CSV table of C-alpha atoms in Angstrom, one decimal:
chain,number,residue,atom,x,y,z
W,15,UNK,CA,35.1,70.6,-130.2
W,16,UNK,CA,35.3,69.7,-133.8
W,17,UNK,CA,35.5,72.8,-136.5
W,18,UNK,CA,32.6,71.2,-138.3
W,19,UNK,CA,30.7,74.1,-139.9
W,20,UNK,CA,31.8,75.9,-142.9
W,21,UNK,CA,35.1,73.7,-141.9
W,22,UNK,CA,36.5,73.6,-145.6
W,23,UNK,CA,36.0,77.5,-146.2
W,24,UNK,CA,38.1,78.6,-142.8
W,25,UNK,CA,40.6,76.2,-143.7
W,26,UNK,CA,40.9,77.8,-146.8
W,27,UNK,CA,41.8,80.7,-145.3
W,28,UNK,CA,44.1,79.7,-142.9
W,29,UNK,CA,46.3,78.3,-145.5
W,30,UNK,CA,46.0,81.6,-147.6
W,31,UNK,CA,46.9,83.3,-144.2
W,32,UNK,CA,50.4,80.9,-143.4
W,33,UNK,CA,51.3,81.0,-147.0
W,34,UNK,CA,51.9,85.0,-147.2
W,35,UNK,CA,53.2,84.3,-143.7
W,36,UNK,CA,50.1,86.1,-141.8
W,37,UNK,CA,49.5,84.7,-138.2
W,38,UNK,CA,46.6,82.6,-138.4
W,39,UNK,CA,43.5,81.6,-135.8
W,40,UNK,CA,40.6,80.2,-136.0
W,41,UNK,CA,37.3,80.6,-134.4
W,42,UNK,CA,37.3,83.2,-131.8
W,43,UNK,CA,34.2,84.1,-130.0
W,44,UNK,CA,33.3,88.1,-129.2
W,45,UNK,CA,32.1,89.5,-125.6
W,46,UNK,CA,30.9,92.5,-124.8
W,47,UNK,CA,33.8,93.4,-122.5
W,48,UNK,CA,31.9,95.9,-120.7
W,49,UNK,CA,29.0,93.7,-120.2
W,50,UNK,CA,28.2,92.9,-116.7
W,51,UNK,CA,27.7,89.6,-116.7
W,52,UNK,CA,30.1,87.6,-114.8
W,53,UNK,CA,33.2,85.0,-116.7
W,54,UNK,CA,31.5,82.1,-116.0
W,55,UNK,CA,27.8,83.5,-117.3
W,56,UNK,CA,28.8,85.5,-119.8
W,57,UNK,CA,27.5,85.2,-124.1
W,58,UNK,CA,29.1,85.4,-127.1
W,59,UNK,CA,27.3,88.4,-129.1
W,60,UNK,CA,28.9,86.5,-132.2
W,61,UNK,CA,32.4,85.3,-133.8
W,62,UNK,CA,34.9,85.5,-136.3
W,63,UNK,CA,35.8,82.3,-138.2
W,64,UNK,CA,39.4,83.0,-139.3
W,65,UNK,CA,42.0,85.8,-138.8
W,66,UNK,CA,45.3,86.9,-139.9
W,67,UNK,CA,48.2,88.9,-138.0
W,68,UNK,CA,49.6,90.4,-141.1
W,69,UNK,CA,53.1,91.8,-140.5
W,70,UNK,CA,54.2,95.1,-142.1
W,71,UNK,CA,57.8,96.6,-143.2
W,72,UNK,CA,57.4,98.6,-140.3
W,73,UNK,CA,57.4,96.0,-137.7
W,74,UNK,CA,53.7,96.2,-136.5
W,75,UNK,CA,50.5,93.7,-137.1
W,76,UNK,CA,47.7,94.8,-138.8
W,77,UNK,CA,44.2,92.6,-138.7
W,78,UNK,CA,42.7,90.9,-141.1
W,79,UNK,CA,39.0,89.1,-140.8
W,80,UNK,CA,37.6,86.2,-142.2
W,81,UNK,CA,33.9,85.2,-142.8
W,82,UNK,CA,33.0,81.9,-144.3
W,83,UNK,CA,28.8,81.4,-144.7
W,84,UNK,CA,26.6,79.1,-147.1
W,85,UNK,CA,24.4,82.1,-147.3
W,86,UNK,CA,21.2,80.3,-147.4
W,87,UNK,CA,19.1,83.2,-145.8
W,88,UNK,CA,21.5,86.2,-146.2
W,89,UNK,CA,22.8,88.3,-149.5
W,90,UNK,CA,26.8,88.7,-150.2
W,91,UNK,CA,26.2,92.1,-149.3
W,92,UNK,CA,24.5,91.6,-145.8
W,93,UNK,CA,27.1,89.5,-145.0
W,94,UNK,CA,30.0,92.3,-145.5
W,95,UNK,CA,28.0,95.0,-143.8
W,96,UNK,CA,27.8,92.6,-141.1
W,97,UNK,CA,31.5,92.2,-141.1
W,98,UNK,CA,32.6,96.0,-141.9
W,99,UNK,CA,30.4,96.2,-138.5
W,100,UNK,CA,32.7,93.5,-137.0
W,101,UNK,CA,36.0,95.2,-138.3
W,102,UNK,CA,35.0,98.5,-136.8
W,103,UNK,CA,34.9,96.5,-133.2
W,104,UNK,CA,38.0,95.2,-133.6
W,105,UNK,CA,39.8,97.9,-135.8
W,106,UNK,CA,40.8,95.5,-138.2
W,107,UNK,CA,42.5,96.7,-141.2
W,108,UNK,CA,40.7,94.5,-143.9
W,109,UNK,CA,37.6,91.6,-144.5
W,110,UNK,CA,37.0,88.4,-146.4
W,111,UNK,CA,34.1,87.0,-147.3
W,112,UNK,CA,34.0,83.4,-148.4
W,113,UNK,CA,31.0,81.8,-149.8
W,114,UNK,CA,30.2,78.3,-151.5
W,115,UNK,CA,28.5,80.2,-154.3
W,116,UNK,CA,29.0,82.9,-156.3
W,117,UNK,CA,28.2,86.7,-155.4
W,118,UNK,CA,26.7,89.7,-157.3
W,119,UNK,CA,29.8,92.0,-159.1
W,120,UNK,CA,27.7,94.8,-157.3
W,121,UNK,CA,27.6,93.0,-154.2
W,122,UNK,CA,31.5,92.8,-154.7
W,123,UNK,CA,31.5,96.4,-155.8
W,124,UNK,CA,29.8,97.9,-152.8
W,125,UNK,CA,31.4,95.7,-150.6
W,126,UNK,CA,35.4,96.8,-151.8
W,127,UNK,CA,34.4,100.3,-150.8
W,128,UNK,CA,34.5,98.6,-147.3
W,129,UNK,CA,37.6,97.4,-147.8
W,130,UNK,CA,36.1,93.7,-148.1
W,131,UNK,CA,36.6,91.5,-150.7
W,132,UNK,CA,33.8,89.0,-151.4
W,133,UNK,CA,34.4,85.8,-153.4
W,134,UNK,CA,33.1,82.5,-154.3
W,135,UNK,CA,34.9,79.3,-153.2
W,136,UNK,CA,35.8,79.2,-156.8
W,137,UNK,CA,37.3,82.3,-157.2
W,138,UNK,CA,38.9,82.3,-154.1
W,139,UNK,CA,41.5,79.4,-155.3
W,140,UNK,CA,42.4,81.7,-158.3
W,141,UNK,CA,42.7,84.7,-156.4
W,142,UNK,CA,45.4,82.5,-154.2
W,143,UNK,CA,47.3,81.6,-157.2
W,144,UNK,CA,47.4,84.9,-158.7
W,145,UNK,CA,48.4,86.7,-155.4
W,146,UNK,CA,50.9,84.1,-154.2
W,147,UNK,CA,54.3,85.0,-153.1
W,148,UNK,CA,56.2,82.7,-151.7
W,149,UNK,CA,56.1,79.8,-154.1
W,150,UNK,CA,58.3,77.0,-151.9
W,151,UNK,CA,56.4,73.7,-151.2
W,152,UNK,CA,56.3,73.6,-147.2
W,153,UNK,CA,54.6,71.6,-145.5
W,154,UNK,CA,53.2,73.2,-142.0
W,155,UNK,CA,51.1,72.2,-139.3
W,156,UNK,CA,48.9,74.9,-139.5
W,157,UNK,CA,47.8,74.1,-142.6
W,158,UNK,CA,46.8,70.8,-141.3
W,159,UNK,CA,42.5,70.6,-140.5
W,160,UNK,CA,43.3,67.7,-138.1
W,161,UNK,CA,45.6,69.5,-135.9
W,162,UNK,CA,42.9,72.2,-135.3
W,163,UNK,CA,40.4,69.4,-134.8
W,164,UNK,CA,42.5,68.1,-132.0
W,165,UNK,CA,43.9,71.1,-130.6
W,166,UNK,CA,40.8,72.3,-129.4
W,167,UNK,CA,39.5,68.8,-128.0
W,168,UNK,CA,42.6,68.7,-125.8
W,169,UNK,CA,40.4,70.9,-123.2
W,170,UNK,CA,38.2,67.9,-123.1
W,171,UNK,CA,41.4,65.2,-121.5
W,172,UNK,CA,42.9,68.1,-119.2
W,173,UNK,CA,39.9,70.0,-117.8
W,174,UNK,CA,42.4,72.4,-115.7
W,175,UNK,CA,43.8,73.8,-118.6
W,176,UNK,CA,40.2,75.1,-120.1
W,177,UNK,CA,40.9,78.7,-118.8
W,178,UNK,CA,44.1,78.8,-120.8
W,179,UNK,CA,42.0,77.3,-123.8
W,180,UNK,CA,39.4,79.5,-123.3
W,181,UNK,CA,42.2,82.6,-123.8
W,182,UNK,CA,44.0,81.6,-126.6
W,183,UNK,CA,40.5,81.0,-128.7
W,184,UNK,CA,38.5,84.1,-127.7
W,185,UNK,CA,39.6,85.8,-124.2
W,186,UNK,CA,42.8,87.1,-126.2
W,187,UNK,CA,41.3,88.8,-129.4
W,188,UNK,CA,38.6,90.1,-126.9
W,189,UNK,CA,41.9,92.7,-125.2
W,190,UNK,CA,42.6,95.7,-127.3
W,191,UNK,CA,46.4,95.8,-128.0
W,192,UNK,CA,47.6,97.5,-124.5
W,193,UNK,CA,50.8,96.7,-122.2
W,194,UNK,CA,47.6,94.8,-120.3
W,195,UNK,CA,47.7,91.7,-122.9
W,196,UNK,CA,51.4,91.5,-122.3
W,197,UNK,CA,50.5,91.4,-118.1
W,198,UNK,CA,47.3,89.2,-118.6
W,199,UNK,CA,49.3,86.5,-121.1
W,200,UNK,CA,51.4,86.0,-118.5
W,201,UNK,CA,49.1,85.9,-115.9
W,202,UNK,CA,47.0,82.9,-117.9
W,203,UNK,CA,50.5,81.0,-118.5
W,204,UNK,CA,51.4,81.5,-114.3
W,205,UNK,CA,47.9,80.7,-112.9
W,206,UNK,CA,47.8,77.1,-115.1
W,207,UNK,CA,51.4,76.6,-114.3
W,208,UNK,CA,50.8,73.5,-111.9
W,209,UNK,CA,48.2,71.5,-114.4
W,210,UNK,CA,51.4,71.6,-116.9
W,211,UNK,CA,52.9,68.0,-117.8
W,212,UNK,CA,55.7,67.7,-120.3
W,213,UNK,CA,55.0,64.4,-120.8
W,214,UNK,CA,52.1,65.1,-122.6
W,215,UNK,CA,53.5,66.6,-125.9
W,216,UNK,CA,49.8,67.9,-126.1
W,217,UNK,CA,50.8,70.3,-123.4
W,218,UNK,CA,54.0,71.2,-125.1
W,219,UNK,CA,52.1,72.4,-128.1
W,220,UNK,CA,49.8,74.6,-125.3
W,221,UNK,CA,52.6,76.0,-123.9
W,222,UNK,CA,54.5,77.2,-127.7
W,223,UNK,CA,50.8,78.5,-128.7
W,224,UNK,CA,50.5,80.6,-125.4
W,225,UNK,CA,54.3,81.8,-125.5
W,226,UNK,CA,53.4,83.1,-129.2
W,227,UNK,CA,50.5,84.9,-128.1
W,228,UNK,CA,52.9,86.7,-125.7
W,229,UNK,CA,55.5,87.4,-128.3
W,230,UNK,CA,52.6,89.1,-129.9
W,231,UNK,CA,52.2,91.9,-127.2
W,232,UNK,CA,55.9,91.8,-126.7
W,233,UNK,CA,56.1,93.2,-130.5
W,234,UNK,CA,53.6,95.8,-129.4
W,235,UNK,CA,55.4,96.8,-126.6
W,236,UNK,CA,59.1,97.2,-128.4
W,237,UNK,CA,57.3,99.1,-131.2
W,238,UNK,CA,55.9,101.8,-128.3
W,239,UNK,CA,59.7,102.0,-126.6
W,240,UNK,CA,61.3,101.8,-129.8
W,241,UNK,CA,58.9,104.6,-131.5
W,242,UNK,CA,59.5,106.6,-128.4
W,243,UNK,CA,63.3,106.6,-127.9
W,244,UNK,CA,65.5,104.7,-130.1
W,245,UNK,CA,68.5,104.9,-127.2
W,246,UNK,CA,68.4,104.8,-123.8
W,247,UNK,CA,72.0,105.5,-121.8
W,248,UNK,CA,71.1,102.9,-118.8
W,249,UNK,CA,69.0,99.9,-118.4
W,250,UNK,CA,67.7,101.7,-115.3
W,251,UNK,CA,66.4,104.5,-117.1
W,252,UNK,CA,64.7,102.0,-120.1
W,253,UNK,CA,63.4,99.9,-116.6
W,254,UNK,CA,61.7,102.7,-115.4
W,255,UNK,CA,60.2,103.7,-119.1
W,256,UNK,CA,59.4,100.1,-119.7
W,257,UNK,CA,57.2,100.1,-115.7
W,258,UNK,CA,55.4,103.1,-117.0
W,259,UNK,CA,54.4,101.4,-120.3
W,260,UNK,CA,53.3,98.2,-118.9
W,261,UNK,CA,51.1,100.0,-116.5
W,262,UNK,CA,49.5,102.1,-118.1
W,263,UNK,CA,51.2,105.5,-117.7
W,264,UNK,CA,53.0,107.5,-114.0
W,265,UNK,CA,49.7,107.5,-112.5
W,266,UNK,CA,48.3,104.2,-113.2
W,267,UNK,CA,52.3,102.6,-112.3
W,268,UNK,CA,52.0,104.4,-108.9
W,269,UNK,CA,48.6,103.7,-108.4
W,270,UNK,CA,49.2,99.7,-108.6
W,271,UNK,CA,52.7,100.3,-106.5
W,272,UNK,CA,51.1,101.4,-103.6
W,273,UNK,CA,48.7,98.8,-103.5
W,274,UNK,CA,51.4,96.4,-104.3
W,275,UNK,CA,53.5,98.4,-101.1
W,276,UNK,CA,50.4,97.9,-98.7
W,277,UNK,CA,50.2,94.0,-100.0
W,278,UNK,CA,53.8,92.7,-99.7
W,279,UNK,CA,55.7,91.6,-96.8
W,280,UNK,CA,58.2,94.0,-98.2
W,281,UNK,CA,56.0,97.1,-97.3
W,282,UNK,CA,57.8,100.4,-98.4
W,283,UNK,CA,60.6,98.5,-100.3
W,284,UNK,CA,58.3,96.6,-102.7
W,285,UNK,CA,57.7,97.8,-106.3
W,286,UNK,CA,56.1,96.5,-108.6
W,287,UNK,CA,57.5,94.9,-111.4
W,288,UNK,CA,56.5,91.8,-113.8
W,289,UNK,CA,58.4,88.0,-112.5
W,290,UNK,CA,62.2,87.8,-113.5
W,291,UNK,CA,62.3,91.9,-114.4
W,292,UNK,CA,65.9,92.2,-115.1
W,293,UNK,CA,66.0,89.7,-117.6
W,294,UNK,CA,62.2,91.1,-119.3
W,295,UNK,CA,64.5,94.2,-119.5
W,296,UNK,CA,67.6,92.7,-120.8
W,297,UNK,CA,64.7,90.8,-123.4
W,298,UNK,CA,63.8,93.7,-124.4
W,299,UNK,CA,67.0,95.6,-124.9
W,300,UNK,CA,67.4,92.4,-127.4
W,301,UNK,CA,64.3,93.3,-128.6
W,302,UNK,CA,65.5,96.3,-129.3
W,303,UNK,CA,68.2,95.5,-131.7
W,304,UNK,CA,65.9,94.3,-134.3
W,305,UNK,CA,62.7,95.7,-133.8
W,306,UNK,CA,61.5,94.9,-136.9
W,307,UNK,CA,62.4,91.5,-137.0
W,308,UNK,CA,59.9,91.0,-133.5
W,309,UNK,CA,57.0,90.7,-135.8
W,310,UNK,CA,58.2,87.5,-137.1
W,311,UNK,CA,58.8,85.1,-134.2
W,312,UNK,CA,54.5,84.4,-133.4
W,313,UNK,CA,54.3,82.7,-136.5
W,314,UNK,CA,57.1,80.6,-135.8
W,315,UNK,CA,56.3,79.8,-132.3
W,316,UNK,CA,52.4,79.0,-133.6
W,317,UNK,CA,54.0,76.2,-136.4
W,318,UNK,CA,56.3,74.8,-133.8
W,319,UNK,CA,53.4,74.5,-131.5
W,320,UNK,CA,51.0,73.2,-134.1
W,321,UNK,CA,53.8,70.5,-134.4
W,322,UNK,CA,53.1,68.9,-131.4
W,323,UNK,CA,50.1,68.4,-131.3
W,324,UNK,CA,50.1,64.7,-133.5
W,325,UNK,CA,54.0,63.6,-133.2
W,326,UNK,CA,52.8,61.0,-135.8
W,327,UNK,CA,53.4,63.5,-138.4
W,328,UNK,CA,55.5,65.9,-137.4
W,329,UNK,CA,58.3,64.8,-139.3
W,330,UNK,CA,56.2,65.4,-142.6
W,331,UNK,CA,55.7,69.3,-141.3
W,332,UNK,CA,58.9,71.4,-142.1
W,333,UNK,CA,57.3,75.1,-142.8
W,334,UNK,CA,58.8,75.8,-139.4
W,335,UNK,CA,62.3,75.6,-141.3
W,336,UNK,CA,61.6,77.3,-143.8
W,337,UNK,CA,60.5,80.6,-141.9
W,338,UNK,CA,63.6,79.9,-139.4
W,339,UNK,CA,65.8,80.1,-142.9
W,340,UNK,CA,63.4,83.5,-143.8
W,341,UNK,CA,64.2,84.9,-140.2
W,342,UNK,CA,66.9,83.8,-138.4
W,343,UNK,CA,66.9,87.0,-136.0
W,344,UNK,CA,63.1,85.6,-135.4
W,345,UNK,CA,64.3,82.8,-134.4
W,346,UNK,CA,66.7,83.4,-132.4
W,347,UNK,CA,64.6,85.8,-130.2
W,348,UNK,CA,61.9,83.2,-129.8
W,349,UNK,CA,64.8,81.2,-127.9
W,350,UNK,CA,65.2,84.2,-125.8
W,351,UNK,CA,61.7,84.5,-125.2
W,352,UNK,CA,61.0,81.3,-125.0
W,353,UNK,CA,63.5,80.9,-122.0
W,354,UNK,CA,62.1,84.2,-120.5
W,355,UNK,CA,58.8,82.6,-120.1
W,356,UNK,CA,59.6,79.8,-118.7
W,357,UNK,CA,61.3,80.9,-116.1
W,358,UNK,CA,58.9,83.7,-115.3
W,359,UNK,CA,56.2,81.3,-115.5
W,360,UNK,CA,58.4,79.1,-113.4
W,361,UNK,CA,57.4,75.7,-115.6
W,362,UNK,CA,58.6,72.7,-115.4
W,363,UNK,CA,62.3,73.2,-117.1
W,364,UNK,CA,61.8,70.4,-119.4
W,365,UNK,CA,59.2,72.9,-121.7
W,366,UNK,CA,62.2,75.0,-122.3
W,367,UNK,CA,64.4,72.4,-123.0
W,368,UNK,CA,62.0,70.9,-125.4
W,369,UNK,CA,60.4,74.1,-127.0
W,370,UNK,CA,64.2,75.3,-127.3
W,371,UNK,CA,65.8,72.7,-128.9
W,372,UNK,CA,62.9,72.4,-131.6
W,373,UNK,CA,64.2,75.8,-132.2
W,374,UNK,CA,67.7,75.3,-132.6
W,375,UNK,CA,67.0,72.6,-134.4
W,376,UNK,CA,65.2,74.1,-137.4
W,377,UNK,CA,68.0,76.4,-137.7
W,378,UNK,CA,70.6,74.1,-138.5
C-alpha cells in the first residue's frame, strides 16, 4: 500500500510531529464503531492523514489532527469545518490543514476560532522554523517516506499478520482511551503470536510498533491510578484497584469474573486477571515512580521500530539516541515493558532480546 496521495504534505507533518517530539501516525481510517456491519464488511466513513500524540508537563497525551488536500473542489474553510467535525469525533485537542496553495486570511481567521490552523505548503515550512524547539540534527526513521512506504506493504509478504496491521493503522485510533485499549492491545499482540518470526527484522519492527501502542494505554492507565491515589500500602491492595480499572469498574470486574469462574477449569478459584499479573503490577508500581516520565517511552519504541524496517540504513538513523539521552527514565521503562510483553505475549524470546538490547544500546 503505497502513501501516494497528498504523500509530500503528510510527510510534512510527520516530521513537524517527531521534531517537537509528538507521536506520529499516518493514515488511519474511521468506522462507525456502533455500526452494525460486521469486521470483515465493514466502511470507512472517512480518514485522517496524519496525527500527533502530543505529550504535556502533566504526563498525559493530547490529540492533534492533520489534513493534507489539493483543494481542487473544496474552500480552505470547508475543509476545516470538515475537520473541527472530525476533531469533535475523536476529542482531539487541535487541527492542521495543509494545502498546496495558499488560503484566504479570513478563511484562516474563521478557521483559528476552531482551533485549526490553516496554511499553505509555503507557509507551513516557515511556520516550522519559527516554532522549532529542539534544534539538534537527528536523523530518525520516522522521518523517513520510505519506511512508511514499506511498513505498510509488509501486510502484503505475511498475510497472517494483516489483523495486527489492520490495528495499528485504524482499529487502534477507532478505541476511545479506556482500560479496554490496554486489554484489546494485548489481545492483537497474543492472537498473532504464532505468525511471529524474528528472523524477519520486518517482524521485529511489527512487534516494537505494537508494544508502543500498548505503552500508550499503559500511560493512560498510570495517570488514572496515579491521579487517584499517589500511595498504596500493599501491592495487593494496588492489584485489586488496578482489576477494577482495567475492567471497567466493581461491577463490570465481577461481571467478567464470574463468566471467567463458569469458563475455567479452575471453577470458583479462577479470577480474572490479564497474562503474567504480578509482574503487570510490579510494572506498574515502576510506573509509578515516574509517572510523568510514561508519556515518553511510545515515541521511542515507534523510532526503534521504524529502525527495522530497512537494516540498510539504520545505521544513518540515530534520533532514537537522542530521545534515549532526553529521557533516560523512558527508556529504561520501555525495557521493562518491553520484557513485560513479551512474556505475556509469550513471543518468541529472541524479540526481547533483540528489541532490548537496541535499547540498551542507545543508552550507552
Amino acid at each position: 500500500m503505497k502513501i501516494i496521495k497528498d504523500k509530500g504534505l503528510k510527510l510534512k507533518l510527520i516530521k513537524y510531529f517527531v521534531s517537537h517530539r509528538w507521536y506520529p501516525h499516518m493514515e488511519a481510517e474511521i468506522f462507525s464503531t456502533e455500526g452494525l456491519s460486521s469486521l470483515n464488511k465493514r466502511k470507512a466513513v472517512t480518514d485522517i492523514d496524519a496525527l500527533a500524540l502530543i505529550p504535556s508537563n502533566f504526563g498525559e497525551f493530547s490529540l492533534l489532527i492533520g489534513d493534507c488536500k489539493t483543494l481542487k473542489n473544496q474552500s480552505p474553510i470547508s475543509r476545516a469545518l470538515w475537520l473541527n467535525g472530525l476533531m469533535n469525533l475523536t476529542k482531539a485537542e487541535k487541527g492542521i490543514v495543509l494545502l498546496t496553495k495558499e488560503a484566504d486570511n479570513d478563511h484562516k481567521l474563521l478557521a483559528s476560532k476552531l482551533d485549526i490552523s490553516i496554511f499553505s505548503d509555503r507557509d507551513f515550512d516557515y511556520y516550522q522554523h519559527k516554532t522549532r524547539v529542539n534544534n539538534d540534527d537527528s536523523m530518525s526513521a520516522l522521518c523517513d517516506g520510505e519506511n512508511w512506504d514499506k511498513y505498510y506493504d509488509i501486510q502484503k509478504r505475511f498475510s497472517a499478520l494483516i489483523p495486527a496491521f489492520n490495528f495499528i493503522k485504524n482499529d487502534f485510533w477507532n478505541i476511545e482511551e479506556s482500560p479496554f485499549k490496554l486489554r484489546r492491545t494485548l489481545s492483537v499482540i497474543r492472537d498473532v503470536r504464532k505468525e511471529l518470526n524474528p528472523t524477519h527484522t520486518s517482524q521485529i519492527a511489527l512487534v516494537a510498533d505494537l508494544i508502543s501502542l500498548f505503552s500508550i494505554t499503559f500511560n493512560y492507565l498510570i495517570r488514572k491510578v496515579f491521579n487517584q491515589s499517589l500511595l498504596f500500602d500493599t501491592k495487593e491492595n494496588l492489584s485489586n484497584e488496578l482489576k477494577l480499572l482495567i475492567w471497567g469498574g466493581s461491577e463490570q470486574y465481577q461481571h467478567f469474573n464470574l463468566l471467567y469462574k463458569a469458563a475455567s477449569s479452575k471453577g470458583e478459584e479462577a479470577e480474572i486477571a490479564l497474562p503474567e499479573w504480578d509482574m503487570f503490577v510490579q510494572l506498574i508500581r515502576q510506573g509509578l515512580e515516574i509517572p510523568y516520565t510514561t508519556v515518553h517511552v511510545p515515541l521511542i519504541m515507534k523510532e526503534v521500530a521504524f529502525e527495522y524496517i530497512d537494516t540498510t540504513k539504520s545505521k544513518q538513523y540515530n534520533f532514537a539516541v537522542t530521545l534515549a539521552k532526553e529521557t533516560p527514565q523512558a527508556a529504561k521503562l520501555a525495557i521493562m515493558i518491553t520484557e513485560y510483553i513479551c512474556k505475556a505475549c509469550k513471543l518468541p524470546s529472541e524479540f526481547e532480546d533483540i528489541i532490548n538490547t537496541r535499547i540498551i544500546k542507545i543508552q550507552s
